[in-house]
Tab-separated table of C-alpha atoms in Angstrom:
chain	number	residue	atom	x	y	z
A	1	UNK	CA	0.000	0.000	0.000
A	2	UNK	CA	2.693	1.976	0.603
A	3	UNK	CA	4.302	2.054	-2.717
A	4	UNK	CA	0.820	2.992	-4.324
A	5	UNK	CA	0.838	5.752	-2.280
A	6	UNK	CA	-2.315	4.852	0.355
A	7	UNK	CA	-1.271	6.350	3.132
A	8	UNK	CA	-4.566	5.937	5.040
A	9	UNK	CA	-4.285	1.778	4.245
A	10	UNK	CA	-0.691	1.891	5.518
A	11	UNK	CA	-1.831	3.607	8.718
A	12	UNK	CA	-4.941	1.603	8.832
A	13	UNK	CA	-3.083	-1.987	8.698
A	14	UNK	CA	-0.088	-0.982	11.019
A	15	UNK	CA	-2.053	0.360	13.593
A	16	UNK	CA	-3.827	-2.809	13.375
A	17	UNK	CA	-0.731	-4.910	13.845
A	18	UNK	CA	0.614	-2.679	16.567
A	19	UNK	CA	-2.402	-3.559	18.423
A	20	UNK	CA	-2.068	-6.991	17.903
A	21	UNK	CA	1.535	-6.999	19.332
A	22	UNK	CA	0.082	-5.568	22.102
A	23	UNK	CA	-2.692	-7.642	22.930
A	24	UNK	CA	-0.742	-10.921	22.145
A	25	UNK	CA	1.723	-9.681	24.702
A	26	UNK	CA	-0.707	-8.618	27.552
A	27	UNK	CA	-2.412	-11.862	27.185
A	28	UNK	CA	0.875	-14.381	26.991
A	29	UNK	CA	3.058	-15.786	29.625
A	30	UNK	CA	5.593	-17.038	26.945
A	31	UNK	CA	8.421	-14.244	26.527
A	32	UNK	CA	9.159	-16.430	22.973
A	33	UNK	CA	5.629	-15.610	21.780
A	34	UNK	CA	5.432	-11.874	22.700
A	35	UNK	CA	9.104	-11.847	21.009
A	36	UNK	CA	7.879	-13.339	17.921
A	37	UNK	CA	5.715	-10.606	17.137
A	38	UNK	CA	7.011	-7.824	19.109
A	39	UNK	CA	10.835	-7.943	16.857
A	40	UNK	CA	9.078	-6.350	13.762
A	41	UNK	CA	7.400	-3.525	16.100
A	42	UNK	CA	10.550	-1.160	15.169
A	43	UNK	CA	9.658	-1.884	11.551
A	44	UNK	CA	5.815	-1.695	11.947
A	45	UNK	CA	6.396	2.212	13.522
A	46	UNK	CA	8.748	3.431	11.191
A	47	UNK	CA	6.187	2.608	8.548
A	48	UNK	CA	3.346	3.774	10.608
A	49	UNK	CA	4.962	6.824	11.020
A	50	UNK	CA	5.901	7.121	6.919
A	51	UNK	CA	2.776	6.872	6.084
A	52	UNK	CA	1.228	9.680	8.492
A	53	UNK	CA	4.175	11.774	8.219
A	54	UNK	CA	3.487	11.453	4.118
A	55	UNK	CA	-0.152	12.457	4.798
A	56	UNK	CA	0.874	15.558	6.745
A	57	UNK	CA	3.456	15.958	3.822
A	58	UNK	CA	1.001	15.499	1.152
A	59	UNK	CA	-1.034	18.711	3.079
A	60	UNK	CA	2.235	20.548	2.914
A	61	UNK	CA	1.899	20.470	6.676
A	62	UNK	CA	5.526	20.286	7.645
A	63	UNK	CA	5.655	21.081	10.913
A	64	UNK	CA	3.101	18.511	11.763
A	65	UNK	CA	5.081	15.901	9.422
A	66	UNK	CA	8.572	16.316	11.275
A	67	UNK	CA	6.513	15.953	14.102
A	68	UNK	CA	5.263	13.078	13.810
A	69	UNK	CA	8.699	11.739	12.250
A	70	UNK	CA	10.459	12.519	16.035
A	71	UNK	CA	7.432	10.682	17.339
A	72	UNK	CA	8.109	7.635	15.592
A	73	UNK	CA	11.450	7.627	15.915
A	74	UNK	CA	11.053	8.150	19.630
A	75	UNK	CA	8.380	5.636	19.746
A	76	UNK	CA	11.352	3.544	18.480
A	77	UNK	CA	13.744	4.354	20.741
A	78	UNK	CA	11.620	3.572	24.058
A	79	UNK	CA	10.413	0.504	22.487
A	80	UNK	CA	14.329	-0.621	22.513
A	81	UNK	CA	14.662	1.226	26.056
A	82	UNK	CA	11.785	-0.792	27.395
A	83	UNK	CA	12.911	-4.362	25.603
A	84	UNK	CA	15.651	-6.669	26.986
A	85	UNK	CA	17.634	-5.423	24.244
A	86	UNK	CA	18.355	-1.844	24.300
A	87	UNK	CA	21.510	-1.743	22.681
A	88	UNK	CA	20.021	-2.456	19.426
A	89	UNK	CA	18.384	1.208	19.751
A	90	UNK	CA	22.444	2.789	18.433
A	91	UNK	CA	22.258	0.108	15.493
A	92	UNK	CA	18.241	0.571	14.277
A	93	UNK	CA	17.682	0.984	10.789
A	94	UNK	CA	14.373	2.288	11.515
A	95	UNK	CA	15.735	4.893	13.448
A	96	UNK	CA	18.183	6.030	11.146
A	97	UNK	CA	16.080	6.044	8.327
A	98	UNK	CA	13.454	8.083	10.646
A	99	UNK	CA	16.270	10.619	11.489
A	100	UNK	CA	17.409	11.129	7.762
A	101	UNK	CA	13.691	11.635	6.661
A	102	UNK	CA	13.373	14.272	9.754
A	103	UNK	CA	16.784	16.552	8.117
A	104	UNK	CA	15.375	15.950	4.279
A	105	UNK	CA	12.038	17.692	5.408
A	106	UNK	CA	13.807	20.027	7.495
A	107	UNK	CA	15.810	21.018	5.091
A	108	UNK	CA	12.830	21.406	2.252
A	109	UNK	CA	9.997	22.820	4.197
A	110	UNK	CA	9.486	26.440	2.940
A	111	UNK	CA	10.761	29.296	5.265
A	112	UNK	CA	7.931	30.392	7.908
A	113	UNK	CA	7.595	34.467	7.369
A	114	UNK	CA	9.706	35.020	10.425
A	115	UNK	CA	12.363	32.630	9.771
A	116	UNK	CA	12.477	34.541	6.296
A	117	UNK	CA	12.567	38.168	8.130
A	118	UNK	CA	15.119	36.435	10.671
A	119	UNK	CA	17.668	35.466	8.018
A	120	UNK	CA	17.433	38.865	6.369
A	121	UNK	CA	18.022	40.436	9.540
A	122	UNK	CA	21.393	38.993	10.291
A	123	UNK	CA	22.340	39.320	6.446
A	124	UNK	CA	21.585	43.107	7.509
A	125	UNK	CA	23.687	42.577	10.193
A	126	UNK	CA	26.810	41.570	8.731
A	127	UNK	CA	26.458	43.960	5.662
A	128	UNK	CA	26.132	46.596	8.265
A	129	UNK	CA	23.145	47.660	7.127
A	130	UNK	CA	21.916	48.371	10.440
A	131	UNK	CA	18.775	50.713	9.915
A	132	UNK	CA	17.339	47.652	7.613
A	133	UNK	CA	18.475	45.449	10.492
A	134	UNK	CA	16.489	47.575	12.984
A	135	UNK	CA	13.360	47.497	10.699
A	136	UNK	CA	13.577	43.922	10.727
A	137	UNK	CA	14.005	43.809	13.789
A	138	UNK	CA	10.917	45.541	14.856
A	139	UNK	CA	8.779	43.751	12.192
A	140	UNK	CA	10.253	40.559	13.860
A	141	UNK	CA	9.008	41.909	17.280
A	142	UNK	CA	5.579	42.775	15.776
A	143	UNK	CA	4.780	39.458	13.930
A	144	UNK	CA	5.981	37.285	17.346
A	145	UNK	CA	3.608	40.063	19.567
A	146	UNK	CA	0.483	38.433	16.594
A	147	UNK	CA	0.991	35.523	17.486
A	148	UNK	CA	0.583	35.523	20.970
């Protein structure tokens, strides 16, 4: 589903087999059987997570897509934490691959208006173009008063 691009599916069928890793191991005594299914719940996340994240991505929602990346990825990480293996959290694939995805986003997202006003300020700055740098400065001020 993934590869066609169903994003609601993906989500859909991993947060059913999340839920059945869960249930199988609230309801076993046998560590082997709550293993069995509970060593592909790093996998299962990070494709969870994709598949939201692409949603998010597909709204051009980024801040709500690299959220939900570092929630994944954390989700990851406590899963290891919480396991009798949590050395395998430094070597996870899954987590990698999560914390890749989070720098290309960051690094694509279009600038919020005052990260664009920011940047010009400094470049103000070291021009010393310092009235322009005090206008910006002020509009800077301004917009973060808004949005308050």
């Amino acid at each position: 589903m993934f590869q066609i691009n169903d994003f609601a599916g993906v989500v859909r069928d991993t947060q059913r087999n999340l839920d059945l890793f869960t249930f199988v191991t609230e309801h076993t005594d046998r560590e082997e059987l709550s293993w069995s299914l509970q060593q592909f719940r790093p996998y299962v996340l990070m494709m969870h997570t994709r598949a939201k994240a692409s949603i998010f991505l597909g709204q051009e929602k980024f801040s709500e897509a690299m959220a939900e990346i570092e929630r994944g990825r954390d989700a990851i990480a406590d899963f290891f934490q919480r396991s009798n293996f949590p050395e395998l959290a430094s070597k996870s694939a899954e987590i990698a691959f999560l914390e890749e995805w989070l720098e290309e986003v960051k690094a694509k997202r279009p600038l919020s208006k005052l990260e664009v006003m920011q940047r010009e300020m400094e470049a103000a700055v070291a021009k010393e173009l310092y009235e322009r740098a005090a206008e910006l400065r002020d509009a800077i001020k301004l917009l973060k008063a808004q949005k308050r």
